[in-house]
Amino acid sequence: MYSTEEELIFKANDAKGKTFSEIDIHNRLLKNTKGQFGHIIEESLFGYDINSNAKPDFEELDIELKVTPIKINKNKTFSSKERLVLNMINYMNEPYVDFLNSSFWYKNKKLLLMFYLWLPDTQRKDFRIIDSFIYTYPEEDLEIIKNDWKIITNKIKAGKAHELSEGDTFYLGACTKGANSKSLREQPFSKTLAKKRAYSLKQSYMTTLVRQRINGNEMTKFTSSDKLKKNTIEELIELNFSSYYGKTLSNLSKELNIPINKNSKSYIPQFISAMLGIRGTKLTQIEEFAKADIKFKSVRIEANGIPKESMSFKNIDFNKWQDEEQWEKSTLYTSFEKSKLLFIVLEYKESKEANPDRQLYFKKVKLWNMPLEILNNELQNIWIETKKILDDGIDIQYVKRGCLVVEKNNLPKSNFNGVAHIRPKARNAQDKYLLKDGQKITKQCFWLNSKYVAEILK
DNA sequence: GCATGATCATGC
DNA sequence: GCATGATCATGC
């Protein structure tokens, strides 16, 4: 029906500014079926019959239609509300083809993206389409996506489809799909059943796209398509940093011409962007890391290889934690499942006793995401235990310690299962969080145990 | 020496 | 004013 992209986008633009109830001429909104927004657009706007096959929606143009929500943040920027879910991964077929013959590439090489604005406390029918455009992957993104596809299919080939995690890859993810976590499928190289998964563009990828397009956000890349044709993004990260390994921070300071301020740790982000060859760029503005949801964490390890301190994460919203019903939808699960951490490992080669003025050395970087097994065992147990404690009411005690009165609690400690614990992180002891039962507790955060971090870095 | 609570410094 | 990274301090 549409013989050129121009015709298609011209038609798509008819929907701009309209709500779904204004677009819907077949009263599809009455039925509460999933994916209904895509169906309304297909049927009422483009006059297509609804299909659910392996072909792209606009087959003659090789274009797949995707209707997807964005939301406004408190600071007025936009974020994608979700990852963009693409076609199902058929574990039995996908390992036997190459990328260009894959189901992903066949169906999703070109997308007609139609963004609608999701608003809280608003009826679905009143959401408005705010932007539509045809999306093709930039050359450098496509190289990363090809490699992601390879990571996914290699895991299937290794008989590990059941261990797939969104954090394994950079832009293209394998996200769970199915009525619940019990909808399992067989895989070709293992008897273990694996969760149903679909290809998806990560939420962080979509958010970056939205901010570039709608907020006009400009980001900086440290790679290029030429470089990505020769090396994977992981190799390029290693290549950029490895020439600085073994140097002291004071040598790095001279070499990179970035002063070290003893009272501030802000020189480390400056070192990082300089080592990546994009001096002056804020870490949040590095395109590859924003799209892939890679977060930097600097670690100082002692001469024995173990960090002196555990690693802290975001503050805990206990009331939200208590309300969470599904582990896979919890903040704890999602934050570790989709993200990668890039550890910047700094090392003391001598003990503090041997040399109080000891130097810090830049040892290495390590890109890491939490293995699904740890996530679904140790971390899930902490989540369950904490929920139980919250339901029972945290046991908060005030105990004298010298001239101070300190607050004690019964939240999971570092000996709970060796991976993580919950501990205070606040401005001071008066900086409290109000719990549902009316108790106040010093603000707490989630920590990875120092010994577990040492194990990761080994 | 480690575990756990407390808090500083910075940047937005 | 607050979130976050980083680190101190005390008691067992």
Short mmCIF file of C-alpha atoms (C1' of nucleotides) in Angstrom, two decimals:
data_model
loop_
_atom_site.label_atom_id
_atom_site.label_comp_id
_atom_site.label_asym_id
_atom_site.label_seq_id
_atom_site.Cartn_x
_atom_site.Cartn_y
_atom_site.Cartn_z
CA MET A 1 0.00 0.00 0.00
CA TYR A 2 2.83 2.37 0.76
CA SER A 3 5.39 2.28 -1.99
CA THR A 4 7.83 4.82 -0.56
CA GLU A 5 9.09 5.73 2.87
CA GLU A 6 7.95 9.30 2.24
CA GLU A 7 4.34 8.18 1.81
CA LEU A 8 4.55 6.11 4.93
CA ILE A 9 6.01 8.84 7.13
CA PHE A 10 3.55 11.34 5.66
CA LYS A 11 0.72 9.09 6.78
CA ALA A 12 2.36 8.47 10.16
CA ASN A 13 2.53 12.21 10.74
CA ASP A 14 -1.29 12.33 10.56
CA ALA A 15 -1.23 10.86 14.04
CA LYS A 16 1.07 13.48 15.51
CA GLY A 17 -0.56 15.24 18.46
CA LYS A 18 -3.56 12.92 18.42
CA THR A 19 -4.69 10.70 21.27
CA PHE A 20 -5.31 7.02 20.74
CA SER A 21 -9.05 7.48 21.17
CA GLU A 22 -8.98 10.06 18.35
CA ILE A 23 -7.08 7.65 16.11
CA ASP A 24 -9.00 4.48 16.95
CA ILE A 25 -11.88 4.07 14.49
CA HIS A 26 -12.45 0.38 15.14
CA ASN A 27 -13.11 0.73 18.86
CA ARG A 28 -10.19 -1.45 19.68
CA LEU A 29 -9.60 0.53 22.86
CA LEU A 30 -12.66 -1.13 24.34
CA LYS A 31 -10.85 -4.42 24.38
CA ASN A 32 -8.01 -4.48 26.81
CA THR A 33 -5.59 -6.52 24.75
CA LYS A 34 -1.87 -6.19 25.03
CA GLY A 35 -0.04 -4.43 22.26
CA GLN A 36 -3.26 -2.64 21.44
CA PHE A 37 -1.57 0.66 20.63
CA GLY A 38 0.38 -0.95 17.81
CA HIS A 39 -2.80 -2.61 16.61
CA ILE A 40 -4.76 0.65 16.63
CA ILE A 41 -2.08 2.35 14.56
CA GLU A 42 -1.84 -0.55 12.11
CA GLU A 43 -5.58 -0.87 11.67
CA SER A 44 -7.00 2.62 12.05
CA LEU A 45 -4.14 4.78 10.81
CA PHE A 46 -2.57 2.61 8.12
CA GLY A 47 -5.60 0.46 7.27
CA TYR A 48 -3.68 -2.81 7.61
CA ASP A 49 -4.96 -6.13 8.88
CA ILE A 50 -3.30 -7.12 12.07
CA ASN A 51 -0.68 -9.78 11.64
CA SER A 52 1.69 -11.52 13.89
CA ASN A 53 4.20 -13.16 11.60
CA ALA A 54 7.91 -13.08 11.06
CA LYS A 55 7.69 -10.51 8.28
CA PRO A 56 8.12 -6.79 8.88
CA ASP A 57 4.78 -4.98 9.16
CA PHE A 58 5.35 -2.95 5.98
CA GLU A 59 6.89 -5.80 4.07
CA GLU A 60 7.31 -4.01 0.75
CA LEU A 61 9.41 -1.32 2.47
CA ASP A 62 11.14 -3.68 4.92
CA ILE A 63 9.87 -1.55 7.77
CA GLU A 64 8.61 -2.76 11.15
CA LEU A 65 6.15 -0.58 13.08
CA LYS A 66 6.84 0.08 16.75
CA VAL A 67 4.63 2.20 18.97
CA THR A 68 6.41 2.91 22.20
CA PRO A 69 6.03 5.13 25.31
CA ILE A 70 8.26 7.90 26.58
CA LYS A 71 7.95 9.72 29.88
CA ILE A 72 8.99 13.10 31.29
CA ASN A 73 11.43 13.14 34.19
CA LYS A 74 11.41 15.58 37.10
CA ASN A 75 14.21 17.55 35.44
CA LYS A 76 12.12 17.89 32.23
CA THR A 77 14.25 15.51 30.16
CA PHE A 78 12.62 12.54 28.43
CA SER A 79 13.25 8.89 29.00
CA SER A 80 12.01 5.85 27.19
CA LYS A 81 9.52 4.23 29.53
CA GLU A 82 10.49 0.73 28.45
CA ARG A 83 12.92 -1.28 26.43
CA LEU A 84 11.77 -1.74 22.83
CA VAL A 85 10.69 -5.36 22.55
CA LEU A 86 11.30 -6.90 19.14
CA ASN A 87 10.74 -10.43 17.86
CA MET A 88 10.95 -13.64 19.87
CA ILE A 89 14.23 -15.52 19.93
CA ASN A 90 13.75 -19.01 18.61
CA TYR A 91 16.49 -20.90 20.45
CA MET A 92 16.12 -23.87 18.10
CA ASN A 93 16.74 -21.88 14.89
CA GLU A 94 18.79 -18.81 15.69
CA PRO A 95 22.17 -20.51 16.36
CA TYR A 96 22.16 -22.03 12.88
CA VAL A 97 22.08 -18.81 10.84
CA ASP A 98 24.37 -15.83 10.50
CA PHE A 99 23.45 -12.27 11.47
CA LEU A 100 22.20 -11.20 8.04
CA ASN A 101 19.93 -14.23 7.91
CA SER A 102 18.76 -13.93 11.48
CA SER A 103 15.13 -13.39 12.44
CA PHE A 104 16.17 -10.18 14.17
CA TRP A 105 17.67 -8.64 11.07
CA TYR A 106 14.93 -9.92 8.78
CA LYS A 107 12.19 -8.25 10.79
CA ASN A 108 13.86 -5.25 12.39
CA LYS A 109 16.42 -3.77 10.03
CA LYS A 110 14.37 -0.63 9.67
CA LEU A 111 11.83 0.64 12.18
CA LEU A 112 8.99 3.11 12.00
CA LEU A 113 9.15 4.43 15.55
CA MET A 114 6.07 6.20 16.87
CA PHE A 115 6.54 7.64 20.33
CA TYR A 116 3.60 8.42 22.55
CA LEU A 117 3.79 10.35 25.79
CA TRP A 118 2.98 8.25 28.83
CA LEU A 119 1.60 10.24 31.76
CA PRO A 120 0.88 9.08 35.29
CA ASP A 121 -2.75 8.92 36.45
CA THR A 122 -3.98 9.21 32.87
CA GLN A 123 -6.25 6.88 30.92
CA ARG A 124 -4.50 4.95 28.20
CA LYS A 125 -6.85 6.26 25.54
CA ASP A 126 -5.70 9.82 26.27
CA PHE A 127 -2.01 9.22 25.56
CA ARG A 128 -0.81 11.24 22.58
CA ILE A 129 1.55 10.41 19.75
CA ILE A 130 4.26 13.03 19.86
CA ASP A 131 6.86 11.99 17.31
CA SER A 132 7.26 9.49 14.46
CA PHE A 133 10.27 8.72 12.32
CA ILE A 134 11.95 5.96 10.38
CA TYR A 135 14.94 4.62 12.23
CA THR A 136 17.92 2.84 10.77
CA TYR A 137 20.83 1.92 13.00
CA PRO A 138 23.87 4.18 12.69
CA GLU A 139 26.81 2.22 11.28
CA GLU A 140 28.71 2.15 14.58
CA ASP A 141 25.61 1.01 16.48
CA LEU A 142 25.05 -1.76 13.98
CA GLU A 143 28.55 -3.12 14.62
CA ILE A 144 27.79 -3.27 18.34
CA ILE A 145 24.38 -4.84 17.68
CA LYS A 146 25.98 -7.50 15.46
CA ASN A 147 28.36 -8.36 18.25
CA ASP A 148 25.49 -8.44 20.76
CA TRP A 149 23.65 -10.85 18.50
CA LYS A 150 26.76 -13.00 18.47
CA ILE A 151 27.01 -12.92 22.28
CA ILE A 152 23.38 -14.07 22.51
CA THR A 153 23.68 -16.85 19.93
CA ASN A 154 27.01 -18.00 21.39
CA LYS A 155 25.33 -18.44 24.73
CA ILE A 156 22.62 -20.54 23.09
CA LYS A 157 25.33 -22.56 21.32
CA ALA A 158 27.03 -23.14 24.67
CA GLY A 159 23.79 -24.61 26.04
CA LYS A 160 23.28 -21.62 28.29
CA ALA A 161 20.06 -20.08 26.98
CA HIS A 162 18.71 -20.31 30.53
CA GLU A 163 21.51 -18.02 31.72
CA LEU A 164 20.85 -15.24 29.22
CA SER A 165 20.61 -11.82 30.80
CA GLU A 166 20.14 -8.34 29.40
CA GLY A 167 23.35 -7.31 31.10
CA ASP A 168 25.32 -9.69 28.88
CA THR A 169 25.07 -7.37 25.91
CA PHE A 170 25.46 -3.71 25.03
CA TYR A 171 22.57 -2.41 22.87
CA LEU A 172 20.61 -5.45 21.72
CA GLY A 173 19.27 -7.39 24.67
CA ALA A 174 17.56 -10.70 25.26
CA CYS A 175 14.66 -9.74 27.50
CA THR A 176 12.20 -12.13 29.07
CA LYS A 177 8.83 -12.36 27.46
CA GLY A 178 5.85 -14.44 28.38
CA ALA A 179 2.89 -14.45 30.70
CA ASN A 180 5.09 -15.25 33.65
CA SER A 181 8.49 -16.57 34.55
CA LYS A 182 7.13 -20.08 34.20
CA SER A 183 6.68 -19.98 30.45
CA LEU A 184 9.73 -21.99 29.45
CA ARG A 185 11.12 -23.25 26.17
CA GLU A 186 13.54 -25.92 25.11
CA GLN A 187 17.01 -25.11 23.83
CA PRO A 188 19.12 -27.15 21.39
CA PHE A 189 22.31 -27.73 23.38
CA SER A 190 21.06 -28.36 26.89
CA LYS A 191 18.21 -30.18 28.55
CA THR A 192 17.57 -27.23 30.87
CA LEU A 193 14.47 -25.30 29.89
CA ALA A 194 15.04 -21.58 29.32
CA LYS A 195 12.75 -18.61 29.78
CA LYS A 196 11.10 -17.26 26.67
CA ARG A 197 13.06 -14.26 25.50
CA ALA A 198 12.75 -11.66 22.78
CA TYR A 199 15.33 -9.41 21.19
CA SER A 200 15.03 -5.91 22.52
CA LEU A 201 16.74 -2.57 22.27
CA LYS A 202 17.73 -1.75 25.81
CA GLN A 203 15.84 0.97 27.65
CA SER A 204 19.10 2.90 27.96
CA TYR A 205 19.52 2.72 24.17
CA MET A 206 16.01 4.01 23.59
CA THR A 207 16.39 6.77 26.19
CA THR A 208 19.57 7.99 24.54
CA LEU A 209 17.79 7.97 21.19
CA VAL A 210 14.84 9.94 22.56
CA ARG A 211 17.08 12.53 24.22
CA GLN A 212 19.14 13.00 21.10
CA ARG A 213 16.08 13.39 18.92
CA ILE A 214 13.66 15.28 21.17
CA ASN A 215 15.88 17.05 23.71
CA GLY A 216 18.64 17.67 21.16
CA ASN A 217 21.14 16.16 23.55
CA GLU A 218 24.63 15.95 22.07
CA MET A 219 26.81 13.10 23.13
CA THR A 220 30.40 12.11 22.49
CA LYS A 221 31.59 8.76 21.12
CA PHE A 222 34.96 7.24 21.87
CA THR A 223 34.66 4.55 19.20
CA SER A 224 33.95 4.66 15.47
CA SER A 225 32.49 2.21 13.00
CA ASP A 226 35.96 1.60 11.56
CA LYS A 227 37.35 0.67 14.95
CA LEU A 228 34.30 -1.42 15.75
CA LYS A 229 34.77 -3.41 12.56
CA LYS A 230 38.17 -4.54 13.84
CA ASN A 231 37.46 -4.92 17.56
CA THR A 232 34.46 -5.43 19.82
CA ILE A 233 33.46 -2.60 22.09
CA GLU A 234 34.79 -4.57 25.03
CA GLU A 235 38.18 -4.91 23.35
CA LEU A 236 38.20 -1.20 22.51
CA ILE A 237 37.57 -0.30 26.14
CA GLU A 238 40.50 -2.48 27.16
CA LEU A 239 42.72 -1.05 24.40
CA ASN A 240 42.01 2.51 25.48
CA PHE A 241 42.88 1.94 29.11
CA SER A 242 45.58 -0.72 28.99
CA SER A 243 48.40 1.58 27.93
CA TYR A 244 47.98 3.38 31.25
CA TYR A 245 48.03 0.25 33.42
CA GLY A 246 50.64 0.16 36.18
CA LYS A 247 51.12 3.91 36.35
CA THR A 248 50.79 5.84 39.58
CA LEU A 249 48.01 8.38 39.84
CA SER A 250 50.58 11.18 40.12
CA ASN A 251 52.21 10.02 36.87
CA LEU A 252 48.82 9.87 35.21
CA SER A 253 48.11 13.35 36.49
CA LYS A 254 51.25 14.67 34.77
CA GLU A 255 50.75 12.66 31.60
CA LEU A 256 47.10 13.60 31.18
CA ASN A 257 47.65 17.11 32.50
CA ILE A 258 44.85 16.84 35.04
CA PRO A 259 45.62 18.11 38.55
CA ILE A 260 44.83 15.89 41.51
CA ASN A 261 42.94 17.61 44.26
CA LYS A 262 43.39 15.57 47.42
CA ASN A 263 39.99 16.53 48.77
CA SER A 264 38.10 15.64 45.66
CA LYS A 265 37.59 12.44 43.74
CA SER A 266 36.35 14.26 40.67
CA TYR A 267 39.72 13.86 38.98
CA ILE A 268 38.99 10.17 38.39
CA PRO A 269 36.11 10.82 35.93
CA GLN A 270 38.39 13.36 34.26
CA PHE A 271 41.15 10.75 33.97
CA ILE A 272 38.69 8.30 32.45
CA SER A 273 37.45 10.55 29.68
CA ALA A 274 41.01 11.65 28.93
CA MET A 275 42.18 8.03 28.69
CA LEU A 276 39.27 7.33 26.33
CA GLY A 277 40.52 10.15 24.13
CA ILE A 278 37.53 12.40 24.77
CA ARG A 279 39.00 14.75 27.35
CA GLY A 280 36.52 16.94 29.19
CA THR A 281 33.47 14.80 28.43
CA LYS A 282 31.26 14.02 31.38
CA LEU A 283 30.88 10.29 31.87
CA THR A 284 27.11 10.50 31.49
CA GLN A 285 27.62 12.08 28.06
CA ILE A 286 29.64 9.22 26.60
CA GLU A 287 27.30 7.80 23.98
CA GLU A 288 28.36 4.15 24.05
CA PHE A 289 28.12 3.95 27.83
CA ALA A 290 24.79 5.77 27.97
CA LYS A 291 23.28 3.49 25.34
CA ALA A 292 24.67 0.32 26.89
CA ASP A 293 23.84 1.33 30.46
CA ILE A 294 27.44 1.03 31.65
CA LYS A 295 28.20 2.66 34.97
CA PHE A 296 31.67 3.46 36.29
CA LYS A 297 32.76 2.31 39.69
CA SER A 298 36.20 3.02 41.02
CA VAL A 299 37.67 0.46 43.42
CA ARG A 300 40.73 0.78 45.61
CA ILE A 301 42.26 -2.56 46.41
CA GLU A 302 44.81 -3.18 49.12
CA ALA A 303 48.10 -5.05 48.65
CA ASN A 304 46.25 -8.31 49.42
CA GLY A 305 43.86 -7.78 46.49
CA ILE A 306 40.82 -7.05 48.63
CA PRO A 307 39.19 -3.61 48.74
CA LYS A 308 39.21 -2.08 52.20
CA GLU A 309 35.66 -0.86 51.75
CA SER A 310 32.50 -2.43 50.41
CA MET A 311 30.92 -0.85 47.36
CA SER A 312 27.87 1.33 47.86
CA PHE A 313 24.95 1.80 45.50
CA LYS A 314 21.86 3.95 45.51
CA ASN A 315 19.88 4.76 48.61
CA ILE A 316 17.13 2.31 49.42
CA ASP A 317 13.47 3.22 49.12
CA PHE A 318 12.18 0.73 51.70
CA ASN A 319 8.49 1.44 51.17
CA LYS A 320 8.84 0.75 47.46
CA TRP A 321 10.83 -2.38 48.25
CA GLN A 322 8.08 -3.59 50.58
CA ASP A 323 5.40 -3.04 47.91
CA GLU A 324 7.25 -4.99 45.23
CA GLU A 325 5.58 -8.29 44.46
CA GLN A 326 7.64 -9.81 41.69
CA TRP A 327 11.37 -10.33 42.00
CA GLU A 328 11.88 -9.81 38.25
CA LYS A 329 10.20 -6.42 38.47
CA SER A 330 11.97 -5.26 41.63
CA THR A 331 14.36 -2.32 41.60
CA LEU A 332 17.16 -4.53 42.88
CA TYR A 333 16.73 -7.13 40.12
CA THR A 334 16.27 -4.73 37.23
CA SER A 335 19.15 -2.46 38.22
CA PHE A 336 21.63 -5.32 38.26
CA GLU A 337 20.15 -7.31 35.39
CA LYS A 338 20.22 -4.67 32.68
CA SER A 339 23.39 -2.77 33.59
CA LYS A 340 27.07 -3.36 33.29
CA LEU A 341 29.61 -1.93 35.67
CA LEU A 342 33.01 -0.76 34.52
CA PHE A 343 35.37 -1.14 37.45
CA ILE A 344 38.30 1.25 37.48
CA VAL A 345 40.70 -0.70 39.66
CA LEU A 346 43.24 1.29 41.66
CA GLU A 347 45.75 -0.55 43.75
CA TYR A 348 47.95 0.10 46.79
CA LYS A 349 51.06 -1.99 46.44
CA GLU A 350 52.11 -1.52 50.05
CA SER A 351 50.26 -1.64 53.32
CA LYS A 352 49.44 1.56 55.14
CA GLU A 353 51.71 0.49 58.01
CA ALA A 354 54.68 -0.07 55.71
CA ASN A 355 54.23 3.25 53.97
CA PRO A 356 51.74 5.90 55.10
CA ASP A 357 52.40 7.96 51.96
CA ARG A 358 51.88 5.04 49.64
CA GLN A 359 50.97 5.64 46.02
CA LEU A 360 47.87 4.48 44.23
CA TYR A 361 48.47 2.62 40.97
CA PHE A 362 46.04 2.22 38.10
CA LYS A 363 45.82 -1.56 37.88
CA LYS A 364 43.17 -2.31 35.25
CA VAL A 365 39.58 -1.92 34.16
CA LYS A 366 37.03 -4.69 34.32
CA LEU A 367 33.66 -4.72 32.60
CA TRP A 368 31.20 -6.81 34.55
CA ASN A 369 27.55 -7.66 34.88
CA MET A 370 26.09 -9.75 37.64
CA PRO A 371 25.69 -13.39 36.63
CA LEU A 372 22.06 -14.46 36.54
CA GLU A 373 22.81 -17.21 39.03
CA ILE A 374 24.00 -14.83 41.75
CA LEU A 375 21.15 -12.50 40.91
CA ASN A 376 18.52 -15.21 41.25
CA ASN A 377 20.01 -16.76 44.36
CA GLU A 378 21.96 -14.55 46.74
CA LEU A 379 20.43 -11.25 45.65
CA GLN A 380 16.91 -12.61 45.53
CA ASN A 381 17.35 -14.00 49.04
CA ILE A 382 18.39 -10.60 50.33
CA TRP A 383 15.32 -9.12 48.64
CA ILE A 384 13.01 -11.73 50.20
CA GLU A 385 14.60 -11.44 53.65
CA THR A 386 14.42 -7.64 53.60
CA LYS A 387 10.76 -7.76 52.57
CA LYS A 388 10.08 -10.11 55.47
CA ILE A 389 11.89 -7.82 57.92
CA LEU A 390 9.96 -4.82 56.58
CA ASP A 391 6.64 -6.66 56.95
CA ASP A 392 7.52 -7.63 60.52
CA GLY A 393 8.83 -4.11 61.18
CA ILE A 394 12.57 -3.45 61.32
CA ASP A 395 13.94 -3.99 64.81
CA ILE A 396 15.62 -0.65 65.49
CA GLN A 397 17.62 -0.27 68.68
CA TYR A 398 19.64 2.61 70.08
CA VAL A 399 22.82 1.54 71.78
CA LYS A 400 25.49 3.54 73.56
CA ARG A 401 28.89 3.49 71.96
CA GLY A 402 31.29 5.66 73.90
CA CYS A 403 29.74 9.09 74.03
CA LEU A 404 27.58 8.36 70.97
CA VAL A 405 24.25 6.62 70.74
CA VAL A 406 24.21 4.47 67.63
CA GLU A 407 21.25 3.00 65.80
CA LYS A 408 21.25 -0.76 65.27
CA ASN A 409 18.99 -2.76 63.00
CA ASN A 410 18.32 -6.34 61.93
CA LEU A 411 18.61 -5.83 58.15
CA PRO A 412 20.83 -8.35 56.25
CA LYS A 413 24.47 -7.91 57.27
CA SER A 414 27.59 -8.83 55.34
CA ASN A 415 27.56 -12.38 56.70
CA PHE A 416 24.05 -12.97 55.33
CA ASN A 417 25.26 -14.75 52.22
CA GLY A 418 28.61 -13.28 51.32
CA VAL A 419 27.48 -11.15 48.37
CA ALA A 420 25.84 -8.01 49.65
CA HIS A 421 24.42 -6.27 52.68
CA ILE A 422 22.41 -3.24 53.75
CA ARG A 423 24.08 -0.50 55.74
CA PRO A 424 23.62 3.20 56.50
CA LYS A 425 24.57 5.89 54.06
CA ALA A 426 23.34 9.29 55.10
CA ARG A 427 24.42 12.84 55.71
CA ASN A 428 24.48 11.98 59.39
CA ALA A 429 22.55 9.84 61.85
CA GLN A 430 19.68 12.35 61.87
CA ASP A 431 19.15 11.91 58.15
CA LYS A 432 16.17 9.56 58.36
CA TYR A 433 13.82 7.56 56.16
CA LEU A 434 10.19 7.25 57.25
CA LEU A 435 8.98 3.67 57.13
CA LYS A 436 5.39 2.58 56.58
CA ASP A 437 4.96 1.53 60.20
CA GLY A 438 5.92 5.03 61.36
CA GLN A 439 9.43 4.11 62.47
CA LYS A 440 12.33 6.26 61.31
CA ILE A 441 15.62 4.75 60.25
CA THR A 442 18.90 6.37 59.24
CA LYS A 443 18.99 6.29 55.42
CA GLN A 444 20.47 3.05 54.18
CA CYS A 445 21.90 1.78 50.97
CA PHE A 446 22.79 -1.44 49.24
CA TRP A 447 26.42 -2.55 49.39
CA LEU A 448 28.34 -5.28 47.60
CA ASN A 449 30.66 -6.96 50.10
CA SER A 450 34.33 -6.10 49.66
CA LYS A 451 35.26 -9.78 49.46
CA TYR A 452 32.70 -10.37 46.74
CA VAL A 453 34.11 -7.41 44.80
CA ALA A 454 37.60 -8.92 45.25
CA GLU A 455 36.29 -12.18 43.79
CA ILE A 456 34.87 -10.36 40.75
CA LEU A 457 38.20 -8.66 40.12
CA LYS A 458 40.27 -11.81 40.40
"C1'" DG B 1 41.21 -7.22 61.36
"C1'" DC B 2 36.70 -7.08 60.40
"C1'" DA B 3 31.93 -5.67 60.75
"C1'" DT B 4 28.94 -2.07 61.13
"C1'" DG B 5 27.47 2.44 61.99
"C1'" DA B 6 28.58 7.44 60.96
"C1'" DT B 7 29.69 11.09 58.16
"C1'" DC B 8 32.45 14.10 54.90
"C1'" DA B 9 32.81 16.32 50.25
"C1'" DT B 10 30.99 17.32 46.03
"C1'" DG B 11 27.92 18.34 42.34
"C1'" DC B 12 23.53 19.17 40.61
"C1'" DG C 1 18.69 20.24 49.87
"C1'" DC C 2 19.70 15.95 48.48
"C1'" DA C 3 21.90 11.96 46.31
"C1'" DT C 4 26.08 9.75 45.84
"C1'" DG C 5 30.95 8.40 46.08
"C1'" DA C 6 34.26 7.77 49.45
"C1'" DT C 7 36.06 6.96 53.77
"C1'" DC C 8 36.42 7.36 58.84
"C1'" DA C 9 35.69 5.38 63.65
"C1'" DT C 10 34.68 2.23 67.11
"C1'" DG C 11 34.04 -2.15 69.41
"C1'" DC C 12 34.30 -6.96 69.36
#
